[in-house]
Coordinates of C-alpha atoms in Angstrom, one line a residue:
Chain A
M1 CA 136.3 74.5 154.1
K2 CA 139.5 76.3 154.9
R3 CA 137.7 79.6 155.3
L4 CA 135.2 77.8 157.6
L5 CA 138.0 76.6 159.9
K6 CA 139.8 80.0 159.9
N7 CA 137.0 81.6 161.9
P8 CA 137.3 80.6 165.5
L9 CA 133.5 80.8 166.1
S10 CA 132.7 78.6 163.2
L11 CA 135.4 76.2 164.3
A12 CA 133.9 76.1 167.7
G13 CA 130.5 75.4 166.2
L14 CA 131.9 72.7 164.0
V15 CA 133.7 71.1 167.0
I16 CA 130.5 71.1 169.1
V17 CA 128.5 69.6 166.2
V18 CA 131.1 66.9 165.6
I19 CA 131.1 66.1 169.3
L20 CA 127.3 65.9 169.3
L21 CA 127.3 63.6 166.2
L22 CA 130.0 61.4 167.8
A23 CA 128.1 61.2 171.0
A24 CA 125.0 60.2 169.1
L25 CA 126.8 57.7 167.0
L26 CA 128.9 56.2 169.8
A27 CA 126.4 56.4 172.7
P28 CA 126.3 52.6 173.3
V29 CA 130.1 52.5 173.5
L30 CA 130.6 55.7 175.5
A31 CA 127.8 55.4 178.0
P32 CA 128.9 53.8 181.3
F33 CA 125.4 52.5 181.9
P34 CA 123.7 52.0 178.6
D35 CA 120.8 50.1 180.2
H36 CA 119.9 53.3 182.2
A37 CA 118.9 54.9 179.0
L38 CA 117.0 52.0 177.7
G39 CA 114.5 51.6 180.5
G40 CA 116.6 50.0 183.3
V41 CA 116.4 51.5 186.8
N42 CA 118.9 51.6 189.7
P43 CA 117.0 52.4 192.9
V44 CA 120.0 52.0 195.2
A45 CA 121.7 55.2 193.8
R46 CA 118.8 57.7 193.6
F47 CA 119.8 61.3 193.4
H48 CA 123.5 60.4 193.5
P49 CA 125.4 63.7 193.0
P50 CA 128.0 63.8 190.2
D51 CA 131.2 61.9 191.0
G52 CA 133.7 59.6 189.3
T53 CA 131.1 56.8 188.8
Y54 CA 128.1 59.0 187.8
W55 CA 129.7 61.9 185.9
M56 CA 126.5 63.9 185.8
G57 CA 124.9 62.3 188.9
T58 CA 121.8 60.2 188.8
D59 CA 118.1 60.9 188.6
D60 CA 115.0 59.9 190.7
L61 CA 115.3 56.3 189.6
G62 CA 119.0 56.1 190.1
R63 CA 119.8 56.2 186.4
D64 CA 123.1 57.7 185.2
I65 CA 122.3 61.1 183.7
F66 CA 125.5 61.1 181.6
S67 CA 124.4 57.9 179.9
R68 CA 121.0 59.3 179.3
V69 CA 122.3 62.6 177.9
L70 CA 124.4 60.6 175.5
Y71 CA 121.5 58.6 174.3
G72 CA 119.5 61.8 174.2
A73 CA 121.9 63.1 171.6
R74 CA 120.9 60.2 169.4
I75 CA 117.2 61.2 169.7
S76 CA 117.9 64.8 169.1
V77 CA 120.1 64.3 166.1
W78 CA 117.8 61.7 164.6
T79 CA 114.6 63.7 165.1
G80 CA 116.3 66.8 163.9
V81 CA 117.5 65.2 160.7
L82 CA 114.2 63.6 160.0
A83 CA 112.1 66.7 160.8
I84 CA 114.3 69.0 158.8
G85 CA 114.6 66.4 156.0
L86 CA 110.8 66.1 155.8
A87 CA 110.4 69.9 155.9
L88 CA 112.9 70.2 153.0
V89 CA 111.3 67.4 151.0
L90 CA 107.9 69.3 151.4
G91 CA 109.1 72.8 151.1
V92 CA 111.9 72.9 148.6
P93 CA 110.1 71.5 145.5
L94 CA 107.0 73.6 146.3
G95 CA 109.1 76.7 146.5
A96 CA 111.0 76.0 143.3
V97 CA 107.8 75.3 141.4
A98 CA 106.1 78.5 142.8
G99 CA 109.1 80.6 142.0
T100 CA 109.7 79.3 138.6
F101 CA 106.2 79.2 137.2
G102 CA 104.7 82.2 139.1
G103 CA 101.1 83.1 138.4
A104 CA 98.3 81.1 139.9
V105 CA 100.5 78.2 141.1
D106 CA 102.7 80.6 142.9
E107 CA 99.8 82.5 144.4
L108 CA 98.2 79.2 145.7
I109 CA 101.4 77.8 147.2
M110 CA 102.3 81.1 148.8
R111 CA 98.9 81.6 150.4
I112 CA 99.1 78.1 151.8
T113 CA 102.5 79.0 153.3
D114 CA 101.0 82.2 154.7
I115 CA 98.4 80.1 156.5
F116 CA 101.1 78.0 158.1
L117 CA 103.3 81.0 158.8
S118 CA 100.5 82.9 160.5
F119 CA 101.0 80.7 163.6
P120 CA 104.1 80.8 165.8
P121 CA 106.0 77.6 164.9
L122 CA 106.0 76.3 168.4
L123 CA 102.3 76.9 168.8
L124 CA 101.6 75.2 165.5
A125 CA 103.8 72.2 166.5
I126 CA 101.9 72.0 169.8
A127 CA 98.6 72.1 168.0
I128 CA 99.6 69.4 165.5
G129 CA 101.2 67.4 168.2
A130 CA 98.1 67.6 170.3
M131 CA 96.0 66.6 167.3
L132 CA 98.2 63.6 166.3
G133 CA 98.7 62.5 169.8
P134 CA 101.9 62.7 171.9
S135 CA 104.8 60.6 170.5
L136 CA 108.2 61.2 169.1
S137 CA 107.4 60.5 165.5
N138 CA 104.3 62.7 165.6
T139 CA 106.4 65.5 167.1
M140 CA 108.7 65.1 164.2
I141 CA 105.9 65.4 161.7
A142 CA 104.5 68.4 163.7
I143 CA 107.9 70.1 163.5
A144 CA 108.3 69.4 159.8
L145 CA 104.8 70.9 159.1
A146 CA 105.7 74.0 161.1
W147 CA 109.0 74.4 159.3
W148 CA 108.4 73.7 155.6
P149 CA 106.9 77.1 154.7
W150 CA 110.2 78.8 155.6
Y151 CA 112.1 76.7 153.0
T152 CA 109.4 77.3 150.5
R153 CA 109.6 81.0 150.9
L154 CA 113.4 81.0 150.8
I155 CA 113.6 78.8 147.6
R156 CA 110.8 80.7 145.9
G157 CA 112.6 84.0 146.4
E158 CA 115.8 82.6 145.0
A159 CA 114.0 80.9 142.1
T160 CA 112.3 84.0 141.0
S161 CA 115.7 85.6 140.5
V162 CA 117.3 82.5 139.0
R163 CA 114.5 82.0 136.5
E164 CA 115.4 85.3 134.8
R165 CA 118.9 84.3 134.2
P166 CA 119.8 83.6 130.6
F167 CA 120.7 80.0 131.0
V168 CA 117.1 79.2 132.0
E169 CA 115.9 80.9 128.8
A170 CA 118.6 79.0 126.9
A171 CA 117.3 75.8 128.4
R172 CA 113.7 76.6 127.4
A173 CA 114.9 77.5 123.9
A174 CA 116.6 74.1 123.8
G175 CA 113.2 72.4 124.4
V176 CA 113.8 71.4 128.0
R177 CA 110.5 70.5 129.8
P178 CA 109.3 72.9 132.5
L179 CA 109.7 70.4 135.4
V180 CA 113.1 69.4 134.3
I181 CA 114.0 73.1 134.2
V182 CA 112.8 73.4 137.8
F183 CA 114.8 70.5 139.1
R184 CA 117.9 70.6 136.9
H185 CA 118.4 74.3 136.4
I186 CA 116.6 76.3 139.1
L187 CA 117.0 74.0 142.2
P188 CA 120.8 73.5 142.0
N189 CA 121.3 77.2 141.7
T190 CA 119.1 78.1 144.7
I191 CA 120.1 75.5 147.2
A192 CA 123.0 77.3 149.0
P193 CA 121.0 79.5 151.2
V194 CA 118.8 76.6 152.1
I195 CA 121.8 74.6 153.3
V196 CA 122.7 77.5 155.6
Q197 CA 119.1 77.9 156.8
A198 CA 118.7 74.2 157.5
S199 CA 121.9 74.0 159.5
M200 CA 120.8 77.1 161.5
D201 CA 117.4 75.5 162.0
F202 CA 118.8 72.3 163.3
G203 CA 119.4 74.0 166.6
S204 CA 115.9 75.5 166.7
V205 CA 114.4 72.1 165.9
V206 CA 116.3 70.5 168.7
L207 CA 115.1 73.2 171.0
T208 CA 111.5 72.8 169.7
L209 CA 111.6 69.1 170.2
A210 CA 112.9 69.6 173.8
S211 CA 110.1 72.2 174.4
L212 CA 107.4 69.9 173.1
S213 CA 108.8 67.0 175.1
F214 CA 109.0 69.3 178.1
L215 CA 105.3 70.1 177.7
G216 CA 104.5 66.4 177.5
L217 CA 103.8 66.3 173.8
G218 CA 106.9 64.8 172.4
A219 CA 108.9 61.9 173.7
Q220 CA 107.3 59.9 176.5
V221 CA 108.9 58.3 179.6
P222 CA 111.3 56.5 179.8
T223 CA 112.8 57.9 176.6
P224 CA 116.0 59.7 177.5
E225 CA 115.0 62.9 175.6
W226 CA 116.6 66.1 176.9
G227 CA 113.4 68.2 177.2
L228 CA 111.6 65.3 178.9
M229 CA 114.4 64.8 181.4
I230 CA 114.3 68.5 182.3
N231 CA 110.5 68.2 182.8
T232 CA 110.9 65.3 185.1
G233 CA 113.9 66.8 186.8
R234 CA 112.4 70.2 187.5
T235 CA 110.4 68.8 190.5
Y236 CA 113.7 67.9 192.2
F237 CA 115.5 71.1 191.1
V238 CA 116.4 72.2 194.7
N239 CA 117.7 68.9 195.9
A240 CA 119.2 67.6 192.7
P241 CA 120.2 70.5 190.5
W242 CA 122.4 68.4 188.3
Y243 CA 119.3 66.5 187.1
V244 CA 118.0 69.5 185.0
T245 CA 121.4 71.2 184.5
Y246 CA 123.1 68.6 182.3
P247 CA 120.3 68.0 179.8
G248 CA 119.8 71.8 179.7
L249 CA 123.5 72.3 179.0
A250 CA 123.3 69.7 176.2
I251 CA 120.4 71.6 174.6
F252 CA 122.2 74.9 175.0
L253 CA 125.4 73.6 173.5
T254 CA 123.6 71.9 170.6
V255 CA 121.7 75.0 169.7
L256 CA 124.8 77.1 170.1
G257 CA 126.9 74.7 168.0
F258 CA 124.5 74.7 165.1
N259 CA 124.0 78.4 165.1
L260 CA 127.7 79.1 165.0
L261 CA 128.2 76.5 162.3
G262 CA 125.3 78.0 160.3
D263 CA 126.8 81.5 160.6
G264 CA 130.1 80.2 159.4
L265 CA 128.5 78.3 156.4
R266 CA 126.6 81.5 155.5
E267 CA 129.8 83.4 155.3
V268 CA 131.5 80.8 153.2
L269 CA 128.6 80.2 150.8
D270 CA 127.7 83.9 150.5
P271 CA 130.1 85.5 148.1
K272 CA 129.5 88.9 149.8
G273 CA 130.7 87.4 153.1
V274 CA 134.2 86.6 151.8
K275 CA 135.9 89.6 153.4
R276 CA 134.3 89.2 156.8
S277 CA 135.4 85.6 157.2
A278 CA 139.0 86.3 156.3
Chain B
M1 CA 109.8 80.7 94.3
P2 CA 110.2 77.7 96.5
E3 CA 108.5 77.7 99.8
P4 CA 110.8 79.3 102.4
L5 CA 111.9 77.5 105.5
L6 CA 110.5 80.1 107.8
S7 CA 107.9 82.6 106.9
I8 CA 106.7 85.3 109.3
E9 CA 103.4 86.9 108.3
Q10 CA 101.6 89.8 110.0
L11 CA 103.5 89.1 113.2
T12 CA 102.6 91.3 116.1
V13 CA 103.9 91.1 119.6
T14 CA 102.1 93.2 122.3
F15 CA 103.4 93.5 125.8
R16 CA 101.0 94.1 128.7
T17 CA 102.4 96.9 130.8
E18 CA 101.1 99.1 133.6
H19 CA 100.4 101.7 131.0
G20 CA 98.3 99.4 128.9
P21 CA 99.3 97.3 125.9
V22 CA 102.4 98.3 123.9
Q23 CA 103.0 96.8 120.5
V24 CA 106.7 96.1 120.1
V25 CA 106.7 94.1 116.9
D26 CA 104.6 94.6 113.8
I27 CA 106.1 92.8 110.8
E28 CA 104.2 92.3 107.6
Q29 CA 106.5 89.7 106.0
L30 CA 109.9 88.2 106.7
T31 CA 111.2 85.0 105.3
V32 CA 114.3 82.8 105.8
G33 CA 115.1 80.3 103.1
R34 CA 116.9 77.0 103.5
N35 CA 120.6 77.5 103.2
E36 CA 120.3 81.2 103.7
V37 CA 121.6 83.6 106.3
V38 CA 119.2 86.5 106.9
G39 CA 120.3 89.4 109.1
L40 CA 117.8 91.2 111.2
V41 CA 119.3 94.6 112.0
G42 CA 118.2 97.4 114.1
E43 CA 119.1 99.4 117.2
S44 CA 118.4 98.4 120.7
G45 CA 114.7 98.1 121.6
C46 CA 113.5 97.9 118.0
G47 CA 112.0 94.5 118.6
K48 CA 114.7 92.2 117.1
S49 CA 115.0 89.9 120.0
S50 CA 111.2 89.8 120.5
V51 CA 110.9 88.4 117.0
A52 CA 113.3 85.6 117.9
L53 CA 111.4 84.8 121.1
S54 CA 108.1 84.8 119.3
I55 CA 109.4 82.3 116.7
L56 CA 110.2 79.9 119.6
G57 CA 107.0 80.8 121.5
L58 CA 109.2 81.9 124.4
H59 CA 107.3 85.0 125.4
P60 CA 105.6 84.4 128.7
A61 CA 101.9 84.1 128.0
H62 CA 100.9 86.4 130.9
A63 CA 103.2 89.2 129.7
A64 CA 102.9 89.2 125.9
R65 CA 100.4 88.5 123.2
V66 CA 101.6 87.2 119.9
G67 CA 99.5 87.5 116.8
G68 CA 99.9 86.6 113.2
R69 CA 101.7 83.6 111.8
V70 CA 105.1 82.1 112.1
V71 CA 105.2 79.3 109.6
L72 CA 108.0 76.8 109.8
E73 CA 108.0 74.2 107.0
G74 CA 104.3 74.8 106.3
R75 CA 103.3 74.6 110.0
N76 CA 102.1 77.7 112.0
L77 CA 103.9 77.8 115.3
V78 CA 101.8 80.6 116.8
G79 CA 99.3 79.1 119.1
L80 CA 100.9 75.6 119.3
S81 CA 100.7 74.0 122.7
E82 CA 103.6 74.3 125.0
R83 CA 104.3 70.6 124.6
E84 CA 104.5 70.7 120.9
L85 CA 106.7 73.8 121.0
Q86 CA 109.1 71.9 123.3
K87 CA 109.5 69.3 120.6
I88 CA 110.4 72.0 118.1
R89 CA 112.7 74.0 120.3
G90 CA 116.2 72.7 120.2
S91 CA 115.4 70.1 117.6
K92 CA 114.0 72.0 114.6
V93 CA 114.8 75.5 115.7
A94 CA 117.8 76.2 117.9
M95 CA 118.9 79.4 119.4
I96 CA 122.3 80.9 120.2
F97 CA 122.3 83.6 122.9
Q98 CA 124.1 86.9 123.2
D99 CA 126.2 86.2 126.4
P100 CA 127.7 82.7 126.5
A101 CA 128.9 83.4 130.1
T102 CA 125.4 83.4 131.5
A103 CA 123.7 81.0 129.0
F104 CA 125.1 77.9 130.7
N105 CA 124.0 76.5 134.0
P106 CA 126.9 77.2 136.3
V107 CA 126.5 74.1 138.3
F108 CA 127.0 71.5 135.6
T109 CA 129.9 70.8 133.2
V110 CA 129.4 71.9 129.6
G111 CA 129.7 68.2 128.6
E112 CA 126.8 67.3 130.8
Q113 CA 124.7 70.1 129.5
L114 CA 125.5 69.2 125.9
M115 CA 124.6 65.6 126.5
R116 CA 121.4 66.5 128.2
V117 CA 120.2 68.4 125.2
I118 CA 121.1 65.5 122.9
R119 CA 119.3 63.0 125.1
T120 CA 116.2 65.2 125.5
H121 CA 115.6 65.2 121.8
K122 CA 117.2 62.1 120.5
G123 CA 117.1 59.7 123.4
G124 CA 119.8 57.1 123.3
T125 CA 122.2 55.9 126.0
Q126 CA 124.6 58.0 128.0
R127 CA 127.4 56.5 125.9
Q128 CA 125.9 57.4 122.6
A129 CA 125.2 61.0 123.8
R130 CA 128.8 61.2 125.0
A131 CA 130.2 60.1 121.6
R132 CA 127.9 62.6 119.9
A133 CA 128.9 65.4 122.3
L134 CA 132.6 64.9 121.6
E135 CA 131.9 64.8 117.9
L136 CA 130.1 68.1 118.1
L137 CA 132.9 69.7 120.1
E138 CA 135.3 68.7 117.5
L139 CA 133.0 70.1 114.8
V140 CA 133.0 73.5 116.4
G141 CA 136.8 73.5 116.5
M142 CA 137.4 72.8 120.2
P143 CA 140.8 71.2 120.7
D144 CA 140.7 68.4 123.3
P145 CA 137.0 67.7 123.3
A146 CA 137.1 65.2 126.1
G147 CA 139.0 67.6 128.4
V148 CA 136.7 70.5 127.6
S149 CA 133.6 68.5 128.2
C150 CA 134.6 68.0 131.8
R151 CA 135.0 71.8 132.4
Y152 CA 132.5 74.0 134.1
P153 CA 131.4 77.1 132.1
H154 CA 133.4 79.5 134.3
Q155 CA 136.6 77.6 133.4
L156 CA 136.3 78.4 129.7
S157 CA 136.9 81.6 127.8
G158 CA 134.1 83.6 126.1
G159 CA 135.0 82.3 122.7
Q160 CA 135.2 78.7 123.8
R161 CA 131.8 79.1 125.5
Q162 CA 130.3 80.5 122.4
R163 CA 131.7 77.6 120.4
I164 CA 130.1 75.2 122.8
M165 CA 126.8 77.0 122.6
I166 CA 126.9 76.6 118.9
A167 CA 127.6 72.9 119.5
V168 CA 124.6 72.7 121.8
A169 CA 122.5 74.5 119.1
L170 CA 123.6 72.1 116.4
S171 CA 123.3 69.0 118.5
C172 CA 120.0 67.9 117.1
G173 CA 120.5 69.1 113.5
P174 CA 118.2 72.0 113.5
D175 CA 116.7 73.4 110.2
L176 CA 116.7 76.9 111.5
L177 CA 119.2 78.5 113.7
I178 CA 118.4 81.8 115.5
A179 CA 121.5 83.7 116.6
D180 CA 120.6 86.6 118.8
E181 CA 123.6 88.9 118.9
P182 CA 126.0 85.9 119.0
T183 CA 129.2 88.0 119.1
T184 CA 128.2 91.1 121.0
A185 CA 129.9 89.8 124.2
L186 CA 133.1 88.8 122.4
D187 CA 136.1 90.8 121.3
V188 CA 136.7 91.5 117.7
T189 CA 139.2 88.8 116.8
I190 CA 137.0 86.1 118.4
E191 CA 134.0 87.6 116.8
A192 CA 135.5 87.0 113.3
Q193 CA 136.3 83.4 114.2
I194 CA 132.8 82.7 115.5
L195 CA 131.1 84.3 112.5
D196 CA 133.3 82.3 110.1
L197 CA 132.5 79.1 112.1
L198 CA 128.8 79.9 111.9
K199 CA 128.9 80.5 108.2
Q200 CA 130.9 77.4 107.6
L201 CA 128.6 75.2 109.6
Q202 CA 125.5 76.8 108.0
R203 CA 126.8 75.8 104.6
Q204 CA 127.8 72.4 105.8
F205 CA 124.4 71.6 107.2
G206 CA 122.3 73.7 104.8
M207 CA 120.6 75.4 107.7
G208 CA 118.6 78.6 107.5
V209 CA 120.0 81.2 109.9
L210 CA 118.3 84.3 111.3
L211 CA 121.1 86.4 112.6
I212 CA 120.0 89.2 114.9
T213 CA 122.4 92.0 115.4
H214 CA 122.9 95.7 115.7
D215 CA 126.2 95.5 114.0
L216 CA 126.3 96.2 110.2
G217 CA 129.9 94.8 110.1
V218 CA 128.5 91.4 111.3
V219 CA 125.8 91.6 108.6
A220 CA 128.3 92.4 105.8
R221 CA 130.5 89.5 106.8
T222 CA 127.9 86.8 107.3
C223 CA 124.5 87.5 105.8
D224 CA 123.0 86.8 102.3
R225 CA 120.0 89.0 102.9
V226 CA 119.1 91.6 105.4
A227 CA 116.0 93.1 106.9
V228 CA 116.3 96.4 108.7
M229 CA 114.0 97.0 111.6
Y230 CA 112.9 100.3 113.0
A231 CA 110.5 100.7 115.9
G232 CA 109.0 97.2 115.6
R233 CA 108.7 97.3 111.8
V234 CA 110.7 95.9 109.0
V235 CA 111.4 99.0 106.9
E236 CA 113.7 97.5 104.3
E237 CA 114.7 94.1 103.0
A238 CA 117.5 93.6 100.5
P239 CA 120.3 91.3 99.4
V240 CA 123.2 92.3 101.6
A241 CA 125.4 93.7 98.9
D242 CA 122.6 95.9 97.5
L243 CA 121.8 97.3 100.9
F244 CA 125.4 98.4 101.4
R245 CA 125.7 99.7 97.9
R246 CA 122.4 101.6 97.6
P247 CA 120.3 101.6 100.7
A248 CA 116.7 102.5 99.9
H249 CA 114.9 103.5 103.1
P250 CA 116.0 106.7 104.6
Y251 CA 116.6 104.9 107.9
S252 CA 118.9 102.4 106.3
R253 CA 120.8 105.3 104.6
G254 CA 121.1 107.0 108.0
L255 CA 122.4 103.8 109.6
L256 CA 125.0 103.3 106.9
G257 CA 125.9 106.9 107.0
S258 CA 126.5 106.8 110.7
L259 CA 129.1 104.1 110.4
P260 CA 132.4 105.4 111.7
R261 CA 134.9 106.0 108.9
R262 CA 138.5 107.0 109.1
G263 CA 139.0 110.7 108.9
Q264 CA 135.4 111.6 109.1
E265 CA 133.2 112.8 111.9
L266 CA 130.4 110.5 112.9
R267 CA 127.1 111.5 111.4
P268 CA 124.4 110.2 113.7
I269 CA 120.8 110.1 112.7
G270 CA 119.1 113.2 114.2
G271 CA 116.4 112.8 116.8
T272 CA 115.6 109.8 118.9
V273 CA 113.7 106.5 118.5
P274 CA 110.0 107.1 119.2
D275 CA 108.4 105.9 122.4
L276 CA 106.5 102.7 121.4
R277 CA 103.6 103.8 123.6
H278 CA 103.2 107.1 121.7
L279 CA 104.0 106.3 118.1
P280 CA 103.8 109.1 115.6
P281 CA 100.9 108.9 113.2
G282 CA 102.0 107.9 109.7
C283 CA 105.5 106.6 109.1
R284 CA 107.3 105.9 112.4
F285 CA 110.6 107.3 111.0
A286 CA 109.0 110.5 109.7
P287 CA 109.9 112.8 112.6
R288 CA 113.6 112.0 112.0
C289 CA 113.5 111.6 108.3
P290 CA 115.4 114.0 106.1
L291 CA 113.3 113.1 103.1
A292 CA 109.9 113.4 104.7
V293 CA 107.1 114.9 102.8
P294 CA 103.8 116.1 104.4
T295 CA 102.0 112.8 103.6
C296 CA 104.6 110.9 105.6
T297 CA 103.1 112.1 108.8
T298 CA 99.6 111.0 107.9
H299 CA 100.0 107.8 105.8
D300 CA 101.5 104.7 107.3
P301 CA 103.7 103.2 104.5
K302 CA 103.5 99.5 103.6
L303 CA 106.5 97.6 102.2
I304 CA 106.8 98.3 98.5
D305 CA 108.3 95.6 96.4
F306 CA 111.0 96.9 94.0
G307 CA 111.7 93.5 92.5
S308 CA 115.1 91.7 92.7
G309 CA 114.4 90.9 96.3
R310 CA 114.4 94.5 97.3
S311 CA 111.6 96.2 99.2
A312 CA 111.3 99.2 101.4
A313 CA 108.5 100.8 103.4
C314 CA 108.9 104.3 102.0
P315 CA 106.8 106.0 99.3
V316 CA 109.4 108.7 98.7
V317 CA 112.1 106.4 97.3
H318 CA 111.7 105.1 93.8
A319 CA 112.9 101.9 92.2
E320 CA 115.3 103.8 89.9
E321 CA 117.0 105.3 92.9
V322 CA 118.0 101.9 94.4
G323 CA 119.3 100.7 91.0
V324 CA 116.5 98.2 90.3
R325 CA 115.0 98.4 86.8
D326 CA 111.3 97.9 86.5

């Protein structure tokens, strides 16, 4: 932890992520106009530029963009956590099993991941989103389905090296059952790079979610989702540039924050990175 | 003669390689009795560890083929299902590994790992397993068992780890203990302690022990009987004192002759170990053997029983020479 905080970039990442999490958590308290994020409209103040009352201005329905961006943080964090969580739940055990047992099981699982990996993740998410119908939860599922093969590959690679370590053989010689070996002995020793990867992916997932919503496949109006806000706001870009700017900035900062944090975590968790982070 | 605890008969282990199958073990006969320590000696790559793995059925099925019989208490272990082998591993047959630093899972404390083995085979509650774990740590001479059980492997010294590995091996009261180079990774003073501990526990529990080593000093200190392996074969078997007094097989003589002695130059065995892919016809040791006669390169010798527990796979040596009367 100390090493993480020593690096100014990781520290910046951590600060951004903490602010994002706080914004998500405290949105109902912090937002000056919580009802603007929850479906209320305010026609008297349409396209109000940013000032003391409306910090980030208002949109075409007079809603406070600051309040909506705060609530948008909730959606992004929540969707990101669930999508990555689902991808991990799918991908990690499969990768551990493939890497540990090898042979036909490995071959089968890896070919399935190949199929998923042969599509660009965003395209795959679009296809799945289009198939399941546009909604936030379907987008989440789509993102998870596009992401799990990366974790499977990552864990499999680690597992193939860990399974050759003597303590795994020792466990087998002690009569430990194969699945117990996978989950007790292989998994805990392969998880570090996945933690790094997942924290880095969080930014990409937020971005993907915003992209899908922007394309109309994710969140639907009046959800205060950042990508969706940009999509609505781009029509008024010339007259109300703040409309797209602030949600865009939120996306940008979120992705940046998680990437910086992920880089920092990698240096801390990777023994070879010790010198670089000092 | 009573039925031995473990009896290895016509055991062959063949690895599949890019260059076709390579037979790394070919043993006619090897037994371990109850309450007996048998040393399996040979140089690196002679197939010692492969024998250990084939007893437990730990060779990966896609990489190695095991033939012959490994009979434990009257039951052939070769060809048993994975599920049945799991019941035997750890409970009836336990194994101690060469490097105690890597044989523990680094992310759990040694106490957790010890308790898990106990619960895998004996069931019982967490509390019972804990009590048994502390008992075992005490048995292997760890001071402060409760404190030690909360440590992670990297917080312990090599000797301590090896003691705990012995505790893990003993946790389910095995009949047979396989120790694969148990002291190679330790320094000499710790080695002596660990060997004495093994010997003491072996007597206390009446276990059979198969001690795999390349170190004749370890054999002399610990074993009752010894089998010498060369290029996948057992070439000589003898009670330990007899082997050191009057080795029969030329290879054993060479091994003993090459031990370092004060004031003498080392006398290594000439030549090199044959490539297992291209074994010489006839006796595998013949190309390096000082006593070889022409028939050695054409006839593959079988183990000849000299009586008194001595046998050697060499037609050139005679019973009188090894001090056994017919």
